[in-house]
Coordinates of C-alpha atoms and ligand atoms in Angstrom, one line a residue:
M11 CA -64.6 -14.8 61.0
S12 CA -63.5 -12.4 63.7
E13 CA -62.2 -15.3 65.9
A14 CA -59.7 -16.3 63.3
A15 CA -58.9 -12.6 62.8
A16 CA -58.0 -11.9 66.4
L17 CA -54.7 -10.1 67.0
D18 CA -52.5 -11.2 69.9
L19 CA -53.2 -8.0 71.8
A20 CA -51.4 -9.2 74.9
A21 CA -48.2 -9.1 72.8
V22 CA -48.6 -5.4 71.9
H23 CA -46.6 -3.4 74.3
S24 CA -44.8 -0.8 72.3
R25 CA -45.1 1.3 69.1
A26 CA -42.5 -1.2 67.6
D27 CA -44.9 -4.0 68.2
V28 CA -47.6 -2.1 66.3
E29 CA -45.2 -1.2 63.4
R30 CA -44.8 -5.0 63.0
L31 CA -48.5 -5.4 62.5
D32 CA -48.3 -2.9 59.6
R33 CA -45.3 -4.8 58.1
D34 CA -47.3 -8.0 58.2
D35 CA -50.5 -6.4 56.8
P36 CA -51.2 -7.5 53.2
L37 CA -53.4 -4.5 52.7
A38 CA -50.8 -2.0 53.8
P39 CA -49.6 -1.1 50.3
L40 CA -53.1 0.3 49.4
R41 CA -52.5 3.3 51.7
E42 CA -50.0 4.6 49.2
R43 CA -52.8 4.9 46.7
F44 CA -54.4 7.7 48.7
A45 CA -53.3 11.3 48.8
L46 CA -53.2 11.7 52.6
P47 CA -51.6 14.8 54.0
T48 CA -48.4 14.0 55.9
G49 CA -48.6 14.6 59.7
T50 CA -52.3 14.0 59.8
I51 CA -53.9 11.0 61.3
Y52 CA -57.2 10.9 59.5
L53 CA -59.9 9.0 61.5
D54 CA -62.9 10.6 59.9
G55 CA -63.2 8.4 56.7
N56 CA -66.8 7.5 57.8
S57 CA -67.8 11.1 57.3
L58 CA -65.7 11.9 54.2
G59 CA -63.5 9.2 52.8
A60 CA -59.9 10.1 51.8
L61 CA -58.9 11.1 48.2
P62 CA -57.6 8.2 46.0
R63 CA -54.6 9.3 44.0
A64 CA -56.2 8.0 40.8
T65 CA -59.3 10.2 41.2
A66 CA -57.9 13.5 39.9
G67 CA -56.6 11.8 36.7
R68 CA -59.9 10.0 36.0
V69 CA -62.0 13.1 36.5
A70 CA -59.6 15.2 34.4
E71 CA -59.9 12.6 31.6
V72 CA -63.7 12.8 31.7
V73 CA -63.6 16.6 31.8
E74 CA -60.9 17.3 29.2
R75 CA -61.2 14.4 26.8
Q76 CA -64.8 13.3 27.0
W77 CA -66.7 16.5 27.9
G78 CA -64.1 18.9 26.3
E79 CA -63.6 17.1 23.0
D80 CA -66.5 14.8 22.4
L81 CA -69.2 17.0 24.0
I82 CA -72.7 15.7 23.8
A83 CA -71.6 12.7 21.8
S84 CA -70.1 11.4 25.0
W85 CA -73.5 10.2 26.3
G86 CA -73.2 7.4 23.7
R87 CA -69.5 7.3 22.8
H88 CA -68.4 7.0 26.4
D89 CA -71.6 5.5 27.6
W90 CA -72.3 8.2 30.1
L91 CA -75.9 7.1 30.1
G92 CA -74.8 3.6 31.3
L93 CA -72.5 4.9 34.0
P94 CA -75.0 4.8 37.0
R95 CA -75.6 1.1 36.2
R96 CA -72.0 0.3 35.5
V97 CA -71.0 1.8 38.9
G98 CA -73.9 -0.1 40.5
D99 CA -72.7 -3.3 39.0
R100 CA -69.2 -2.7 40.4
L101 CA -70.8 -1.9 43.8
A102 CA -72.9 -5.1 43.7
P103 CA -70.2 -7.6 44.7
L104 CA -69.1 -5.3 47.5
L105 CA -72.6 -5.5 48.9
G106 CA -73.3 -9.2 48.3
A107 CA -75.7 -8.3 45.5
R108 CA -76.0 -9.4 41.9
P109 CA -75.4 -7.3 38.8
G110 CA -78.7 -5.5 38.1
E111 CA -79.7 -5.0 41.7
V112 CA -77.8 -1.8 42.4
V113 CA -77.7 1.6 40.8
A114 CA -75.6 4.7 41.8
A115 CA -77.9 7.7 41.9
D116 CA -79.0 10.8 43.8
S117 CA -78.2 11.2 47.5
T118 CA -78.8 8.7 50.4
S119 CA -81.7 10.9 51.5
V120 CA -83.4 10.9 48.1
N121 CA -82.9 7.2 47.7
L122 CA -84.5 6.6 51.0
F123 CA -87.5 8.5 49.9
K124 CA -87.8 6.5 46.8
L125 CA -87.4 3.1 48.4
L126 CA -89.4 3.8 51.6
A127 CA -92.3 5.0 49.4
A128 CA -91.9 2.0 47.0
A129 CA -91.9 -0.5 50.0
R130 CA -94.9 1.3 51.6
R131 CA -96.9 0.8 48.4
L132 CA -96.2 -2.9 48.4
R133 CA -98.0 -3.2 51.7
P134 CA -101.1 -1.1 51.1
R135 CA -103.2 -2.4 54.0
R136 CA -100.5 -1.7 56.6
S137 CA -99.9 1.7 58.0
V138 CA -96.7 1.7 60.2
L139 CA -93.2 2.5 59.2
L140 CA -91.1 1.1 62.1
S141 CA -87.7 2.6 62.9
E142 CA -85.7 3.6 66.0
S143 CA -85.6 6.9 67.7
G144 CA -81.8 7.3 67.5
H145 CA -81.7 6.6 63.7
F146 CA -79.8 9.2 61.6
P147 CA -81.9 12.3 61.4
T148 CA -82.4 12.4 57.7
D149 CA -83.8 8.9 57.7
L150 CA -86.4 9.8 60.3
Y151 CA -87.3 13.1 58.5
I152 CA -87.8 11.2 55.2
A153 CA -89.9 8.5 56.9
E154 CA -92.1 11.1 58.5
A155 CA -92.5 12.9 55.2
I156 CA -93.7 9.7 53.5
A157 CA -96.1 8.9 56.3
G158 CA -97.6 12.3 56.7
W159 CA -97.1 14.4 53.6
L160 CA -97.0 11.9 50.8
D161 CA -99.5 9.3 51.8
G162 CA -101.3 10.7 54.9
T163 CA -102.5 7.2 56.0
S164 CA -99.3 6.0 57.6
R165 CA -97.4 6.8 60.7
V166 CA -93.8 6.3 61.9
E167 CA -93.3 4.3 65.1
T168 CA -89.9 4.3 66.7
V169 CA -88.3 1.9 69.1
D170 CA -86.4 3.7 71.9
G171 CA -82.8 2.9 72.9
D172 CA -81.6 1.0 75.9
G173 CA -80.0 3.3 78.4
G174 CA -78.9 6.1 76.1
G175 CA -77.6 3.7 73.3
P176 CA -79.5 2.4 70.3
P177 CA -82.2 -0.2 71.0
S178 CA -80.9 -3.8 70.9
D179 CA -81.8 -6.1 68.1
D180 CA -83.9 -8.0 70.7
R181 CA -86.0 -4.9 71.3
I182 CA -86.6 -4.5 67.6
V183 CA -87.6 -8.1 67.2
A184 CA -90.0 -7.7 70.2
A185 CA -91.5 -4.6 68.6
L186 CA -92.1 -6.5 65.3
S187 CA -94.3 -9.0 67.2
D188 CA -95.9 -6.4 69.5
D189 CA -99.7 -7.0 69.8
R190 CA -100.4 -3.3 69.4
L191 CA -98.6 -3.2 66.0
H192 CA -99.8 -6.7 64.9
E193 CA -100.2 -6.9 61.1
Q194 CA -99.8 -3.1 60.8
I195 CA -96.1 -2.8 60.1
A196 CA -95.5 -2.2 56.4
V197 CA -91.8 -1.5 56.5
L198 CA -88.9 -1.8 59.0
T199 CA -86.2 0.7 58.3
L200 CA -82.9 0.9 60.2
G201 CA -79.2 1.6 59.9
H202 CA -76.8 -1.3 59.7
V203 CA -74.2 0.5 61.9
D204 CA -75.2 3.1 64.4
F205 CA -73.6 6.4 63.5
R206 CA -73.0 7.4 67.1
T207 CA -71.9 4.2 68.9
G208 CA -70.7 2.1 66.0
A209 CA -73.0 -0.8 67.1
R210 CA -73.8 -3.2 64.3
R211 CA -77.1 -4.8 63.7
D212 CA -77.7 -8.4 62.6
V213 CA -79.3 -7.7 59.2
A214 CA -80.2 -11.3 58.5
R215 CA -81.9 -11.8 61.8
L216 CA -83.9 -8.6 61.7
T217 CA -84.8 -9.0 58.1
A218 CA -86.1 -12.5 58.8
A219 CA -88.1 -11.2 61.8
A220 CA -89.6 -8.4 59.7
H221 CA -90.6 -10.9 57.0
R222 CA -92.2 -13.1 59.6
A223 CA -94.3 -10.1 60.6
G224 CA -95.3 -9.5 57.0
A225 CA -93.2 -6.4 56.6
L226 CA -90.5 -5.3 54.2
V227 CA -87.1 -3.9 55.1
V228 CA -85.2 -0.9 53.9
W229 CA -81.6 -0.9 55.3
D230 CA -79.3 2.1 55.4
L231 CA -75.7 1.0 54.8
A232 CA -74.1 4.5 55.0
H233 CA -71.8 3.3 57.8
S234 CA -71.0 -0.1 56.6
A235 CA -70.7 -0.1 52.8
G236 CA -67.0 -0.1 52.0
A237 CA -65.9 -1.2 55.5
L238 CA -67.7 -4.4 56.2
R239 CA -68.6 -7.6 54.3
L240 CA -72.3 -7.3 53.2
E241 CA -74.4 -10.2 51.9
L242 CA -77.6 -8.5 50.9
D243 CA -78.9 -11.4 48.8
A244 CA -78.0 -14.1 51.3
W245 CA -79.6 -12.0 54.0
N246 CA -82.8 -11.7 52.0
V247 CA -82.8 -7.9 52.1
D248 CA -85.6 -6.3 50.1
F249 CA -84.3 -2.7 49.8
A250 CA -81.1 -0.8 50.8
V251 CA -79.5 2.5 50.4
G252 CA -76.0 3.7 51.1
C253 CA -73.5 6.6 50.8
G254 CA -70.8 7.0 48.2
Y255 CA -68.6 9.5 50.1
K256 CA -68.0 7.7 53.4
F257 CA -66.0 4.4 53.3
L258 CA -66.4 4.2 49.5
N259 CA -64.3 7.3 49.0
G260 CA -66.3 8.7 46.1
G261 CA -65.6 12.4 47.2
P262 CA -67.8 15.1 48.7
G263 CA -71.4 14.7 47.7
A264 CA -70.6 11.5 45.7
P265 CA -73.7 9.8 44.3
A266 CA -75.3 7.4 46.7
F267 CA -76.5 3.9 45.8
L268 CA -79.7 1.9 46.1
F269 CA -80.4 -1.8 46.0
V270 CA -83.7 -3.5 45.1
A271 CA -83.8 -7.3 45.3
Q272 CA -84.3 -8.8 41.9
A273 CA -87.6 -10.6 42.9
L274 CA -89.2 -7.3 43.7
Q275 CA -88.0 -5.2 40.9
E276 CA -90.9 -5.7 38.5
Q277 CA -93.5 -5.0 41.2
V278 CA -92.2 -1.8 42.6
E279 CA -93.0 1.8 41.6
T280 CA -90.9 4.9 42.2
P281 CA -92.5 8.0 43.6
L282 CA -90.1 10.1 41.5
P283 CA -90.7 9.0 38.0
G284 CA -88.2 11.1 36.1
W285 CA -87.4 10.7 32.5
L286 CA -84.2 8.7 33.0
G287 CA -86.3 6.0 34.8
H288 CA -88.5 5.8 31.8
R289 CA -88.5 2.7 29.5
D290 CA -87.4 4.9 26.6
P291 CA -86.3 8.4 27.7
F292 CA -85.5 9.6 24.2
A293 CA -88.9 8.8 22.7
F294 CA -90.1 11.9 24.7
T295 CA -93.5 10.4 25.2
P296 CA -96.0 12.3 27.4
S297 CA -96.8 9.4 29.7
Y298 CA -94.5 7.5 32.0
Q299 CA -93.6 3.9 31.5
P300 CA -91.1 2.5 34.0
A301 CA -87.8 1.1 32.7
P302 CA -87.4 -2.6 33.3
G303 CA -85.6 -3.5 36.6
I304 CA -83.5 -1.3 38.8
D305 CA -83.3 1.5 36.1
R306 CA -86.7 2.8 37.0
F307 CA -85.1 4.2 40.2
Q308 CA -83.0 6.6 38.3
C309 CA -84.7 10.0 38.1
G310 CA -82.9 12.8 36.3
T311 CA -79.6 13.3 34.5
P312 CA -76.8 11.5 36.3
P313 CA -73.8 13.5 37.7
I314 CA -71.1 12.1 35.4
L315 CA -68.1 13.8 37.0
S316 CA -69.0 12.5 40.4
L317 CA -69.8 9.1 39.1
A318 CA -66.4 8.9 37.5
A319 CA -64.8 9.8 40.8
L320 CA -66.7 7.1 42.6
D321 CA -65.9 4.6 39.9
A322 CA -62.2 5.3 40.2
A323 CA -62.4 4.9 44.0
L324 CA -64.0 1.5 43.7
D325 CA -60.9 0.0 42.1
L326 CA -59.3 0.0 45.5
H327 CA -62.0 -2.0 47.2
H328 CA -61.9 -4.5 44.3
E329 CA -58.1 -4.9 44.6
A330 CA -58.4 -5.4 48.3
S331 CA -61.1 -8.1 47.6
A332 CA -59.0 -10.0 45.0
A333 CA -57.9 -13.0 47.0
E334 CA -61.0 -13.7 49.1
P335 CA -64.7 -13.1 49.0
P336 CA -65.4 -9.4 48.4
M337 CA -64.7 -7.3 51.4
A338 CA -63.6 -10.2 53.6
A339 CA -60.0 -8.9 54.0
L340 CA -61.2 -5.3 54.6
E341 CA -63.7 -6.4 57.2
R342 CA -61.0 -8.5 59.0
K343 CA -58.7 -5.5 59.1
A344 CA -61.5 -3.2 60.3
A345 CA -62.0 -5.7 63.2
R346 CA -58.3 -5.7 64.0
L347 CA -58.0 -1.9 64.0
G348 CA -61.0 -1.6 66.3
D349 CA -59.8 -4.4 68.6
L350 CA -56.4 -2.6 68.8
F351 CA -58.0 0.7 69.5
L352 CA -60.2 -0.7 72.3
A353 CA -57.3 -2.6 73.9
L354 CA -55.1 0.6 73.9
A355 CA -58.0 2.7 75.1
Q356 CA -58.6 0.3 78.0
R357 CA -55.0 0.8 79.2
R358 CA -54.4 4.5 78.4
L359 CA -57.8 6.2 78.1
E360 CA -60.2 4.6 80.5
P361 CA -58.1 5.7 83.5
L362 CA -58.5 9.3 82.2
G363 CA -62.2 9.1 82.1
L364 CA -62.7 8.3 78.4
A365 CA -65.1 5.4 78.3
P366 CA -65.6 3.4 75.1
V367 CA -69.2 3.0 74.0
S368 CA -68.6 0.9 71.0
P369 CA -69.2 -2.9 71.4
R370 CA -66.2 -4.9 72.5
Q371 CA -66.9 -7.7 70.0
A372 CA -65.8 -6.9 66.5
A373 CA -68.7 -8.8 65.0
Q374 CA -71.1 -6.4 66.8
R375 CA -69.3 -3.3 65.6
G376 CA -68.8 -1.3 62.5
S377 CA -65.4 0.2 61.6
Q378 CA -65.5 3.0 64.2
I379 CA -64.7 3.5 67.8
T380 CA -66.7 6.0 69.9
L381 CA -65.6 7.3 73.3
R382 CA -67.6 9.2 75.8
H383 CA -66.3 12.2 77.7
P384 CA -68.1 15.2 79.2
R385 CA -65.7 17.6 77.3
A386 CA -65.8 15.6 74.0
G387 CA -66.1 18.8 71.9
D388 CA -63.1 20.4 73.4
L389 CA -61.1 17.2 73.1
I390 CA -61.9 16.8 69.4
A391 CA -60.7 20.4 68.8
A392 CA -57.5 19.8 70.9
L393 CA -56.9 16.6 68.9
A394 CA -57.2 18.5 65.6
E395 CA -54.4 20.8 66.7
R396 CA -52.3 17.7 67.3
G397 CA -53.1 16.4 63.8
V398 CA -55.7 13.8 64.7
V399 CA -59.0 14.2 62.9
G400 CA -62.0 12.6 64.5
D401 CA -65.4 14.1 65.1
F402 CA -67.7 15.3 67.8
R403 CA -71.2 14.0 68.2
P404 CA -73.1 16.1 70.7
P405 CA -73.3 16.1 73.6
D406 CA -70.4 13.9 74.7
L407 CA -69.2 11.5 72.1
L408 CA -65.8 11.4 70.3
R409 CA -66.1 9.4 67.1
F410 CA -63.2 7.8 65.2
G411 CA -63.7 6.1 61.9
L412 CA -61.2 3.4 61.0
A413 CA -61.2 3.1 57.2
P414 CA -59.5 -0.2 56.6
L415 CA -58.1 0.7 53.1
Y416 CA -55.8 3.4 54.4
T417 CA -55.6 3.4 58.2
R418 CA -52.4 1.9 59.7
Y419 CA -52.1 0.2 63.0
V420 CA -49.5 2.8 64.1
D421 CA -52.2 5.5 63.4
I422 CA -54.2 3.9 66.1
W423 CA -51.3 3.8 68.5
D424 CA -50.4 7.4 67.8
A425 CA -54.0 8.6 68.0
V426 CA -54.5 7.0 71.4
E427 CA -51.3 8.6 72.7
R428 CA -52.5 12.0 71.5
I429 CA -55.9 11.5 73.0
A430 CA -54.3 10.7 76.3
E431 CA -52.1 13.9 76.0
A432 CA -55.1 16.0 75.2
A433 CA -57.4 14.6 78.0
Ligands
PLP29 C1 -74.3 9.9 56.2 C2 -75.7 9.4 56.4 C3 -76.7 9.9 55.6 C4 -76.4 11.0 54.6 O1 -77.4 11.2 53.7 P1 -77.1 12.3 52.5 O2 -78.4 12.3 51.8 O3 -75.9 11.7 51.8 O4 -76.8 13.6 53.1 C5 -77.9 9.3 55.7 N1 -78.2 8.3 56.5 C6 -77.2 7.8 57.3 C7 -77.5 6.7 58.3 C8 -75.9 8.3 57.3 O5 -75.0 7.9 58.1

C-alpha cells in the first residue's frame, strides 16, 4: 500500500508546495471537526488525542438528559449496560475484528492483566511469558506480576534490543525457537508500534512464529489503534489490548479496549471475575458463572460518561473509512505525513545534529517520528514556547505523533522549521 501512497517528495521545495498537499487531501475537512487551539501545532496525539467538537455535546446529553432526567432507568432505557459492547462493536472494524470480539473496558494496564493471565492459563504446562526489555513499562510490570505474584510458577523472559533500539522481529523469531526456551513459552506479548522509536512490528509474522512455537500472543495496540490499518482476524491474533485516549481521541483516561479471538472465547477465564462479567449479573447469585463470549472480560460498572466520549470520537474514524477498507485512508495519510517529516528532517535537521531514529520505510513505522538529540528535553521545552507540542522521552529522544485525522501537511513543514530554529 505504501508504494502507491508515496508522495513526490522531490517536488516539495516550499511551504506553498506543502499547502497544495493539504488542498488535495480528501481527509483534510476532518480537521475542522476537532477543537484545536489556534497557533498550536499539536504533535502529541499519540499521548492524548485531540478533542472532537462533537464530544462535549454528546457527553452533555448523557449527563443532562439521560443521567439528569432518566436517572437509574437509563441503564435499560438508554442501554447503558450495552455500551461497552456497542463501543467494542464500533471499534471492531477499525481493528480488523468481527463484532463480538472487542469490548471497551477498564484501562490498558488492567486489560493486559486480564488477557495475559487468561492466555497463561490456556498453556498450563508452559512457564515463560516472552516479551522485550524495551516494552512499555506498565506492560512489563503487569507481566512480572502475573508471573510472580499471581501464579508463582512462571517467569518473564525479555529479548534485548539491537544497539539501543527495540529488538528486530528477526530476533524475536529467533528467541521463539531458542533451544533453551523450547516448548516453555506460554505467551508472547509485545507492542505493535514501539512507543520510543515508532518502529512497527509485523504482527502476522510474529503471531505465526509464536503459534509455531506453541505459544499464544497478546498484542498491545496502544500506538497503532486509530492510526494504522489493523487486521487482527486475518493475522490470527489471539488477544490484544489498546488505548482509547491516544489516536482514538476518547479523552483523558478514556476506556481501553480488549480483543479476544472468537475461537478462544468459550475456553478462556478472566482473573477478575466481576459481577458485570457474570452470565446474569442481576440474579445476584453467590457463585460466579462467566457470561458467554467477550462479555466475561467486563468486570465492574462501566464508566458511561467516558464511553460516550469515546463513542462520539469513533464517528470520525468511521467517516474517514467510508470509501475504502476501514483505516486504509488514514494509514495512507499517516505514511505520507511521516515520509514528509523525514524528508524535511533530512534537509533541515540532520545537519543540526538531530538524527531520525524512526524507520525510513512507512510500512515499518507507526504514525510518529522520533529524533535523537543530546539536549532533547530542552528542545521539547523550547518548542512548546514556539507553539509546537511534542514530547520528550529520556534520555535523548524527541517524539512527534502524527494523528492522521487532524494533522495537516503544513503542520509538518512549520514544525520542522521551528525545530530547526530551536536547535
Ligand atoms: C500508553 C500505553 C499504555 C497505557 O496504559 P494505561 O493503563 O492506559 O495507563 C500501555 N501500554 C502501552 C504500550 C502504551 O503505549
